[in-house]
PDB file of N, CA and C in Angstrom:
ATOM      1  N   UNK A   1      10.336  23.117   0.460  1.00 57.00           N
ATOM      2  CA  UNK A   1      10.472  21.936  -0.361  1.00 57.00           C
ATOM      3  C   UNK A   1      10.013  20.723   0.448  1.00 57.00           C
ATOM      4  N   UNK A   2       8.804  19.705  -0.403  1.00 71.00           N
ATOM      5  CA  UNK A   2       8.468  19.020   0.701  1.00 71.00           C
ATOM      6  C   UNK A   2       9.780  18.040   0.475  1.00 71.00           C
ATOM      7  N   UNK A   3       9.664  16.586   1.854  1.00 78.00           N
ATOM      8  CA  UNK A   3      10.741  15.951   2.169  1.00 78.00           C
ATOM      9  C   UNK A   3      10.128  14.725   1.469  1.00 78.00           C
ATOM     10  N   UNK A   4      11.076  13.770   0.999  1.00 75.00           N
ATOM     11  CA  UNK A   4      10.871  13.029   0.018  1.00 75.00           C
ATOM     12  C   UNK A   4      10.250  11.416   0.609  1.00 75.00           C
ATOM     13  N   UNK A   5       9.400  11.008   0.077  1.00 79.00           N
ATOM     14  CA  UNK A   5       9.129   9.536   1.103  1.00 79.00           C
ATOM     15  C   UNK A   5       9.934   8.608   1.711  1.00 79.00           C
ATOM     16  N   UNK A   6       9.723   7.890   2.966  1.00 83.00           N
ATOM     17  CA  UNK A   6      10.608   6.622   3.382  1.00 83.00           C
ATOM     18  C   UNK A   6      10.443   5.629   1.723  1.00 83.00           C
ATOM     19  N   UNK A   7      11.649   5.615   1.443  1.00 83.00           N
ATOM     20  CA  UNK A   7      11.987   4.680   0.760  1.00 83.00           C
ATOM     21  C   UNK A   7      11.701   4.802  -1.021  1.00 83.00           C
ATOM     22  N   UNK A   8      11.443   5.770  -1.007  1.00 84.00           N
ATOM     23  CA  UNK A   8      10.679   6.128  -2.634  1.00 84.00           C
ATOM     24  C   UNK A   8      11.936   5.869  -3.913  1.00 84.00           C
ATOM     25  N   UNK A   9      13.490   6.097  -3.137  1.00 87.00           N
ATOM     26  CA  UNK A   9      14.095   5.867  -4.355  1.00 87.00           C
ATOM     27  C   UNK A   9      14.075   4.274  -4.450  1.00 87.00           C
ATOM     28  N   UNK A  10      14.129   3.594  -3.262  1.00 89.00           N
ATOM     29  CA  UNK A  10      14.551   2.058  -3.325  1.00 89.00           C
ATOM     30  C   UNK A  10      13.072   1.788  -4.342  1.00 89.00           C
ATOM     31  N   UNK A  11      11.567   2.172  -3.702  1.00 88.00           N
ATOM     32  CA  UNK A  11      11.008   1.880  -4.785  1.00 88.00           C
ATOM     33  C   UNK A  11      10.866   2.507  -6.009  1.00 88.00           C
ATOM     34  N   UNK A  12      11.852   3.818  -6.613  1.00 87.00           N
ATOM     35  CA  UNK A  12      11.664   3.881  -7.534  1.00 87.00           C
ATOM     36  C   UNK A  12      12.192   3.098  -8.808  1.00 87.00           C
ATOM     37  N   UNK A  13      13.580   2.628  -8.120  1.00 90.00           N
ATOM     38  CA  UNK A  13      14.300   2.027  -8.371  1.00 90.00           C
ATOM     39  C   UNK A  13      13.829   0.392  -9.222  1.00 90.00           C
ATOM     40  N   UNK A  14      12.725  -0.408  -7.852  1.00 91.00           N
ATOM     41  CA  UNK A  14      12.121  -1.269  -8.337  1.00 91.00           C
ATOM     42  C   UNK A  14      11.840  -1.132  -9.003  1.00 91.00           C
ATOM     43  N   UNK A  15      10.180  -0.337  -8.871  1.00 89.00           N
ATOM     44  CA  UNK A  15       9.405  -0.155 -10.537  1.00 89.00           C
ATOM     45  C   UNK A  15      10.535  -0.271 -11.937  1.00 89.00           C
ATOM     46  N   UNK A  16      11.225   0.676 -11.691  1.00 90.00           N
ATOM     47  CA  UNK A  16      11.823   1.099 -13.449  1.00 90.00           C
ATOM     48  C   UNK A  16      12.612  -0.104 -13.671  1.00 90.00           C
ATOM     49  N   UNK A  17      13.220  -1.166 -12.512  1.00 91.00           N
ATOM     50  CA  UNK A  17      14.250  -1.875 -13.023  1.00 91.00           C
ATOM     51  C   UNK A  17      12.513  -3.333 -13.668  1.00 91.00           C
ATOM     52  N   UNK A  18      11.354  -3.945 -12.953  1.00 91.00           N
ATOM     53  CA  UNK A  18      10.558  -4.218 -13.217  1.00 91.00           C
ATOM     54  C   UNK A  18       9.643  -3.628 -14.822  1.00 91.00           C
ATOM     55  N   UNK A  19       9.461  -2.460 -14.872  1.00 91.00           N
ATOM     56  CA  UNK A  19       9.352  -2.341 -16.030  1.00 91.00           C
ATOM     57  C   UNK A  19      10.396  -2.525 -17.632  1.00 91.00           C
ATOM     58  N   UNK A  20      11.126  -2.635 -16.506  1.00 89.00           N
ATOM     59  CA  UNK A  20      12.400  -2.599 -17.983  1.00 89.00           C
ATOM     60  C   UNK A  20      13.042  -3.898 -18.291  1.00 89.00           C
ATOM     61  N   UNK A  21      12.315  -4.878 -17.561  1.00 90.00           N
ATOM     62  CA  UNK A  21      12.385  -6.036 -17.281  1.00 90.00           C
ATOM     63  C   UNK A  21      10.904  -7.065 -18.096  1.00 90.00           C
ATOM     64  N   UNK A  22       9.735  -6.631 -18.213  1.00 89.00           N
ATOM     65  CA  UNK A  22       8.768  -7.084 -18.658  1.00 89.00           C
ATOM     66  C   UNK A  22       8.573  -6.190 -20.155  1.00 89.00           C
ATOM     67  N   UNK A  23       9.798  -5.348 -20.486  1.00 90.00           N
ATOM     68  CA  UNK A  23      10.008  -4.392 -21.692  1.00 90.00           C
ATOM     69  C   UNK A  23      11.114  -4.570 -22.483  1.00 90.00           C
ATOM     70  N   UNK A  24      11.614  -5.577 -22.585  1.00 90.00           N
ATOM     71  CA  UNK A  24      13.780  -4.699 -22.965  1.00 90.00           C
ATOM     72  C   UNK A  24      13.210  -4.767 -24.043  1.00 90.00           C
ATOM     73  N   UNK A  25      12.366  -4.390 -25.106  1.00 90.00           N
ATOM     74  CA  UNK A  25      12.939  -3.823 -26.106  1.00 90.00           C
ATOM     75  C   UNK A  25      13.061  -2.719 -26.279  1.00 90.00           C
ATOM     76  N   UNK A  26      12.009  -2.175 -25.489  1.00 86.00           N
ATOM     77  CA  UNK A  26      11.477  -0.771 -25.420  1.00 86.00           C
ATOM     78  C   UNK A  26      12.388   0.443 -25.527  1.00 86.00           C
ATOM     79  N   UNK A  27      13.850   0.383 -25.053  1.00 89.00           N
ATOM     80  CA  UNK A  27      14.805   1.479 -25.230  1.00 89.00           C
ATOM     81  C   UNK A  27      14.410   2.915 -24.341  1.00 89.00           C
ATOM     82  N   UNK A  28      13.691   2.727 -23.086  1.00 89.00           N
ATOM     83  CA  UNK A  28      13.138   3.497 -22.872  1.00 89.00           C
ATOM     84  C   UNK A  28      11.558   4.251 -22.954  1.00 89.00           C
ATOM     85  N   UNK A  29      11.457   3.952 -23.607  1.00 93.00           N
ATOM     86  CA  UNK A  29      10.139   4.767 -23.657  1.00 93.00           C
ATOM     87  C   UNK A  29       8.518   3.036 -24.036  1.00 93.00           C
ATOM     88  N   UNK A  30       7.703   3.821 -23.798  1.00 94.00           N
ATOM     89  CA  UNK A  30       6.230   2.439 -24.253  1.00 94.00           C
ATOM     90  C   UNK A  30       5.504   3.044 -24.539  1.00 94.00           C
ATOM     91  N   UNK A  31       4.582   2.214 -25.272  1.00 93.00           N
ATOM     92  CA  UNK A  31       3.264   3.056 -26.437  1.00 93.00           C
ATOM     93  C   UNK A  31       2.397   2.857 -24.732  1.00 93.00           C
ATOM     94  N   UNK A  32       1.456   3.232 -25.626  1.00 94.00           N
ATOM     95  CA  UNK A  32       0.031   3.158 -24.319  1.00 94.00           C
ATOM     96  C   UNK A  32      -0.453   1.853 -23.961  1.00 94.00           C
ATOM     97  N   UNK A  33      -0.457   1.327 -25.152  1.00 94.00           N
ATOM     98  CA  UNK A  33      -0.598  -0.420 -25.489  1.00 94.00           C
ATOM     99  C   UNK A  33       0.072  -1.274 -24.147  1.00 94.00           C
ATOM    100  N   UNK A  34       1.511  -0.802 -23.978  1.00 95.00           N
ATOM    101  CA  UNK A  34       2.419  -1.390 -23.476  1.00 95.00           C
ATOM    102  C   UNK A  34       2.027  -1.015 -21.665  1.00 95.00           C
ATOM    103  N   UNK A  35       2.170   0.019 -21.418  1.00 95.00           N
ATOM    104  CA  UNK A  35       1.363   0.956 -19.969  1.00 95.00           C
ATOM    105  C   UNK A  35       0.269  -0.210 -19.544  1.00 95.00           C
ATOM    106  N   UNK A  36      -0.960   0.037 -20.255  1.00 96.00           N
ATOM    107  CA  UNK A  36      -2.004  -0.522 -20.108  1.00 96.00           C
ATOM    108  C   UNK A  36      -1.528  -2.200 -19.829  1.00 96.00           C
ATOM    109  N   UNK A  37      -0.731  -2.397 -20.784  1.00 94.00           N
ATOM    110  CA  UNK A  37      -0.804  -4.178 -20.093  1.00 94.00           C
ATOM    111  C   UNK A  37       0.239  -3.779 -18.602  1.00 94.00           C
ATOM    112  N   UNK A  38       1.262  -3.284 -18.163  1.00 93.00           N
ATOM    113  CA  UNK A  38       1.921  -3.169 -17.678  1.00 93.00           C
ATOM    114  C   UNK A  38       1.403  -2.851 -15.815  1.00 93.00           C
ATOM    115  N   UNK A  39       0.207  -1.857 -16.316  1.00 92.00           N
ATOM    116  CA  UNK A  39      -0.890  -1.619 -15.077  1.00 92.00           C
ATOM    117  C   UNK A  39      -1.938  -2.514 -14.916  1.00 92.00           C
ATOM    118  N   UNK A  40      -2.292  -3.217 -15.885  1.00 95.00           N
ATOM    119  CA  UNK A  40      -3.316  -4.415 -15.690  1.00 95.00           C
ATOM    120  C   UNK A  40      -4.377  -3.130 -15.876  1.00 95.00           C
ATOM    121  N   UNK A  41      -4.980  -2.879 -16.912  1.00 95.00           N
ATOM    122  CA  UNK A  41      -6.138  -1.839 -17.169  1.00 95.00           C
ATOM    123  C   UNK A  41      -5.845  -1.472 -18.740  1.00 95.00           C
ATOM    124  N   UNK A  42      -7.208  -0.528 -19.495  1.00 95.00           N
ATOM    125  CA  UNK A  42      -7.207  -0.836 -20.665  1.00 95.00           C
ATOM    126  C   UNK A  42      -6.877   0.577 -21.079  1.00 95.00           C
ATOM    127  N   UNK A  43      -6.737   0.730 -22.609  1.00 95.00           N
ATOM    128  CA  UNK A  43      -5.778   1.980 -23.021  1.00 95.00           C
ATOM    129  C   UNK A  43      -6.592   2.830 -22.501  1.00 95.00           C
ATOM    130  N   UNK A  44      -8.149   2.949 -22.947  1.00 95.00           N
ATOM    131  CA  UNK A  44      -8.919   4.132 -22.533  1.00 95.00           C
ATOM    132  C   UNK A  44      -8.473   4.695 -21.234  1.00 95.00           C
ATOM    133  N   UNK A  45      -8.261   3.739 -20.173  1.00 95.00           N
ATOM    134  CA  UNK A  45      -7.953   4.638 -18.907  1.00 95.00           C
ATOM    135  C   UNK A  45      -6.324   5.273 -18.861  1.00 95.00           C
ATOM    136  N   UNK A  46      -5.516   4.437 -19.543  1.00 95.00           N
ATOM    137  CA  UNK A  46      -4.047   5.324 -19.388  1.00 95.00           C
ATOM    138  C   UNK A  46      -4.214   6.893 -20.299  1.00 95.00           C
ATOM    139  N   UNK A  47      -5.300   7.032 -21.694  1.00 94.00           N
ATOM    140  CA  UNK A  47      -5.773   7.899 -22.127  1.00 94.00           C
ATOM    141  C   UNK A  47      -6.160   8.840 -21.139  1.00 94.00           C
ATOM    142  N   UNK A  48      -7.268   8.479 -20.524  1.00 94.00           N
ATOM    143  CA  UNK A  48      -7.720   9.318 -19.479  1.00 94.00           C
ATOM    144  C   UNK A  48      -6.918   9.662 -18.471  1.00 94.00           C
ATOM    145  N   UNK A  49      -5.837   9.296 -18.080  1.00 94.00           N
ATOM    146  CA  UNK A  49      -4.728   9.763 -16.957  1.00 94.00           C
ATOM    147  C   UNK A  49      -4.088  10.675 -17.673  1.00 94.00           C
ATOM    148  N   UNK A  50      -3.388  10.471 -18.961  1.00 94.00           N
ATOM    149  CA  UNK A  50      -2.607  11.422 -19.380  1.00 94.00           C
ATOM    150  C   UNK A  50      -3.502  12.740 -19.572  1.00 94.00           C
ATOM    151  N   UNK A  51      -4.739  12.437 -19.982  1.00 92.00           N
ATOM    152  CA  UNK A  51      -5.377  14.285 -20.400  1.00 92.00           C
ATOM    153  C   UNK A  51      -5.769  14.542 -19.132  1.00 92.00           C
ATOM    154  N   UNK A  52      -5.496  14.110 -17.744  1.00 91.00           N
ATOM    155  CA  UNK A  52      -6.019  14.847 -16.621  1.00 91.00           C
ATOM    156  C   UNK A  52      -5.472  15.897 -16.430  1.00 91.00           C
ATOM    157  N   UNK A  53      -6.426  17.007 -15.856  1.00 91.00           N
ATOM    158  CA  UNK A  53      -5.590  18.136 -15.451  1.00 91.00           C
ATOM    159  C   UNK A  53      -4.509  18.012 -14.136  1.00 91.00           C
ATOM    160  N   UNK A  54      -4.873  16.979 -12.782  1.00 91.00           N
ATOM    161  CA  UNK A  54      -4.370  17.109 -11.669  1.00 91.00           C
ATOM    162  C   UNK A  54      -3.542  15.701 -11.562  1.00 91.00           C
ATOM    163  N   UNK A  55      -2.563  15.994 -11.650  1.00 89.00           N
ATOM    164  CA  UNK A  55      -1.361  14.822 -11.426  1.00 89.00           C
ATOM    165  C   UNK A  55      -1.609  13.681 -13.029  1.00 89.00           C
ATOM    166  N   UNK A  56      -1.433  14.181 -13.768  1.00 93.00           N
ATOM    167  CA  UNK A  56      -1.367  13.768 -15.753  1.00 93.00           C
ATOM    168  C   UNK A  56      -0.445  13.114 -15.561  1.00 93.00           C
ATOM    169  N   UNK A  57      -0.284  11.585 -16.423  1.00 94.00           N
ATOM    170  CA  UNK A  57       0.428  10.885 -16.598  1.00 94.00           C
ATOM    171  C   UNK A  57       1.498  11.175 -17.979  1.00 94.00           C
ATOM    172  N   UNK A  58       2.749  11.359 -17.570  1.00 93.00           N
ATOM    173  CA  UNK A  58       3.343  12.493 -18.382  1.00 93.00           C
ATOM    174  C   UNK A  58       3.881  11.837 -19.714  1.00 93.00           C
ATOM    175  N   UNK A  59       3.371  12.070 -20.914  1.00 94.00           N
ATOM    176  CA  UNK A  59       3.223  11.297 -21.848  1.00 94.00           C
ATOM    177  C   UNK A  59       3.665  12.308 -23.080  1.00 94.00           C
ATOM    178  N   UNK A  60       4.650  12.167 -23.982  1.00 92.00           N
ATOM    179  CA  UNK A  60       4.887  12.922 -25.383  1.00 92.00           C
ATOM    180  C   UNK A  60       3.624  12.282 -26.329  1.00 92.00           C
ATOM    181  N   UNK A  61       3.149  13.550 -27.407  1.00 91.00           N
ATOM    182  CA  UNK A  61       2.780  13.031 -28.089  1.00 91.00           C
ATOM    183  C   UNK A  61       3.237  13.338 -29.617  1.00 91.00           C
ATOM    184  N   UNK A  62       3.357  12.085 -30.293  1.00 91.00           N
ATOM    185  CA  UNK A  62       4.174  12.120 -31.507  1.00 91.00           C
ATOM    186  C   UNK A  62       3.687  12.187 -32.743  1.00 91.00           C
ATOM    187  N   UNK A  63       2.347  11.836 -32.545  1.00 82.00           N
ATOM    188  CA  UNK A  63       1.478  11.927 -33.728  1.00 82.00           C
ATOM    189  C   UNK A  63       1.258  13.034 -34.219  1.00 82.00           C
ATOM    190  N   UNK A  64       1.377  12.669 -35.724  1.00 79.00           N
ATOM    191  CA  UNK A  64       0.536  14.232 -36.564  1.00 79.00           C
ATOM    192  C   UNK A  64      -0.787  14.563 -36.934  1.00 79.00           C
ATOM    193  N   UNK A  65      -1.447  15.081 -36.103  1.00 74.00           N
ATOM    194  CA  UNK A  65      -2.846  14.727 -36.485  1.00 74.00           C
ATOM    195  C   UNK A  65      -3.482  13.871 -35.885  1.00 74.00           C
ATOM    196  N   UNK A  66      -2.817  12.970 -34.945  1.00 82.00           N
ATOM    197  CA  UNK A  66      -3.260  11.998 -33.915  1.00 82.00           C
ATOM    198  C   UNK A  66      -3.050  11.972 -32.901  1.00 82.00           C
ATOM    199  N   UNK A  67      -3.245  11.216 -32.095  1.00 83.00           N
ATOM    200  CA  UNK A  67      -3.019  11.059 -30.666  1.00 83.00           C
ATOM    201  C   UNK A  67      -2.414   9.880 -30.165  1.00 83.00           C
ATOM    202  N   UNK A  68      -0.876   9.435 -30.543  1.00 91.00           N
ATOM    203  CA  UNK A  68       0.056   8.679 -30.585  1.00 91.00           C
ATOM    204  C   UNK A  68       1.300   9.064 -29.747  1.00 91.00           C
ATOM    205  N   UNK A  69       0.998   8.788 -28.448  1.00 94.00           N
ATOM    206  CA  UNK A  69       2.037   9.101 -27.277  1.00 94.00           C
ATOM    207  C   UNK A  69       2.987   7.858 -26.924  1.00 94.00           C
ATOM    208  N   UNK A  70       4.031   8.306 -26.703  1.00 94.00           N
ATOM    209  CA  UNK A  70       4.699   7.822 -25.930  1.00 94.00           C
ATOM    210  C   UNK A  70       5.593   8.056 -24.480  1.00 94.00           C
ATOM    211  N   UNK A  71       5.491   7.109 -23.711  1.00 94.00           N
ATOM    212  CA  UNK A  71       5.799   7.258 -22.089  1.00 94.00           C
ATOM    213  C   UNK A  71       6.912   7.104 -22.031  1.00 94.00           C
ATOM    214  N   UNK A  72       7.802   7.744 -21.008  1.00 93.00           N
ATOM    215  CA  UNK A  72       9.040   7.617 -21.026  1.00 93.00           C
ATOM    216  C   UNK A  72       8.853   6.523 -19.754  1.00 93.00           C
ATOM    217  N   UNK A  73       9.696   5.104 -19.333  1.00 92.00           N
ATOM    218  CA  UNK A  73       9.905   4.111 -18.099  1.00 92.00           C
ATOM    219  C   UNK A  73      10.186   5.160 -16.736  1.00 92.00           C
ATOM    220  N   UNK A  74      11.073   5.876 -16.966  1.00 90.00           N
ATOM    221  CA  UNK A  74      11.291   6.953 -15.561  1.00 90.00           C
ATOM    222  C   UNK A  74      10.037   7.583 -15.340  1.00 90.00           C
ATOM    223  N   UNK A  75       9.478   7.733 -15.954  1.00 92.00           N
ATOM    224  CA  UNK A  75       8.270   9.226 -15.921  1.00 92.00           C
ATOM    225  C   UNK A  75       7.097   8.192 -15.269  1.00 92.00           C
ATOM    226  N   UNK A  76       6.947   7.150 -16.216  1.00 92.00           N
ATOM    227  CA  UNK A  76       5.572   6.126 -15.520  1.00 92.00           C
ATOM    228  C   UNK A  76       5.911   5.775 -13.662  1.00 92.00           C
ATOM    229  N   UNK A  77       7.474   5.515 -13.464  1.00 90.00           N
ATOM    230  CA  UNK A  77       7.509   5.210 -12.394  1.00 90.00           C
ATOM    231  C   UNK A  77       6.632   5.668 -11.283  1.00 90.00           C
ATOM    232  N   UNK A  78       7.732   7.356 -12.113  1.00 89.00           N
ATOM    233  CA  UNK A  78       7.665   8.147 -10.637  1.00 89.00           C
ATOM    234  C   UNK A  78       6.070   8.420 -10.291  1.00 89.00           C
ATOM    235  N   UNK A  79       5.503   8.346 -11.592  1.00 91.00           N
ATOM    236  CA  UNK A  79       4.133   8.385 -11.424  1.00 91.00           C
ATOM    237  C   UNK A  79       3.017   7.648 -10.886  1.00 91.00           C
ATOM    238  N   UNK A  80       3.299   6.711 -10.647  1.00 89.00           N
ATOM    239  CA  UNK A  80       3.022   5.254 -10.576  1.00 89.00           C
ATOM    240  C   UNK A  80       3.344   5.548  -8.464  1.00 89.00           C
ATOM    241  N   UNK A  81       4.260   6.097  -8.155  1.00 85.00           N
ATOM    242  CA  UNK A  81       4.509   6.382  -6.952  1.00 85.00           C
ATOM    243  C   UNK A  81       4.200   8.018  -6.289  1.00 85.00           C
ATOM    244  N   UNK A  82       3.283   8.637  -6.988  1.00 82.00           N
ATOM    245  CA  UNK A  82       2.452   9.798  -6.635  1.00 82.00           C
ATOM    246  C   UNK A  82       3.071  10.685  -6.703  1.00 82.00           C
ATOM    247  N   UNK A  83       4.704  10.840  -7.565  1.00 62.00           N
ATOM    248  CA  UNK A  83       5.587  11.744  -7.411  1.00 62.00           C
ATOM    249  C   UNK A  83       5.929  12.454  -8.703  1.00 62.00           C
TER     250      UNK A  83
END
């Protein structure tokens, strides 16, 4: 099992309390819309992270027939920190 980074919970901690901070309505979870402003970059690329095969930005998708995901705030973090 690898060993976990200097300091990764203190920053995981940041991120999610920062995102949930530039979010409260959100209840948890953000459209792609929301990601994209959140990373400073445009939907196409949070698109393209989530369909990667190697380290995918871990995203539900809710749509029927579409492609209407939503991110959970924990999940972007940890992701956001290579974990």
């Amino acid at each position: 099992m690898p060993r976990e980074k200097i300091g990764y919970r203190d920053n995981l901690a940041l991120i999610t309390e920062k995102i949930t901070e530039s979010f409260p309505e959100s209840m948890g979870v953000l459209t792609t819309e929301q990601v994209a402003a959140f990373l400073g970059c445009n939907v196409k690329t949070v698109l393209r992270n989530i369909n990667k095969k190697y380290n995918p930005l871990p995203a539900r998708n809710i749509g029927v027939g579409r492609n209407v995901y939503r991110i959970a705030i924990t999940e972007l973090a940890r992701w956001t920190l290579g974990g």
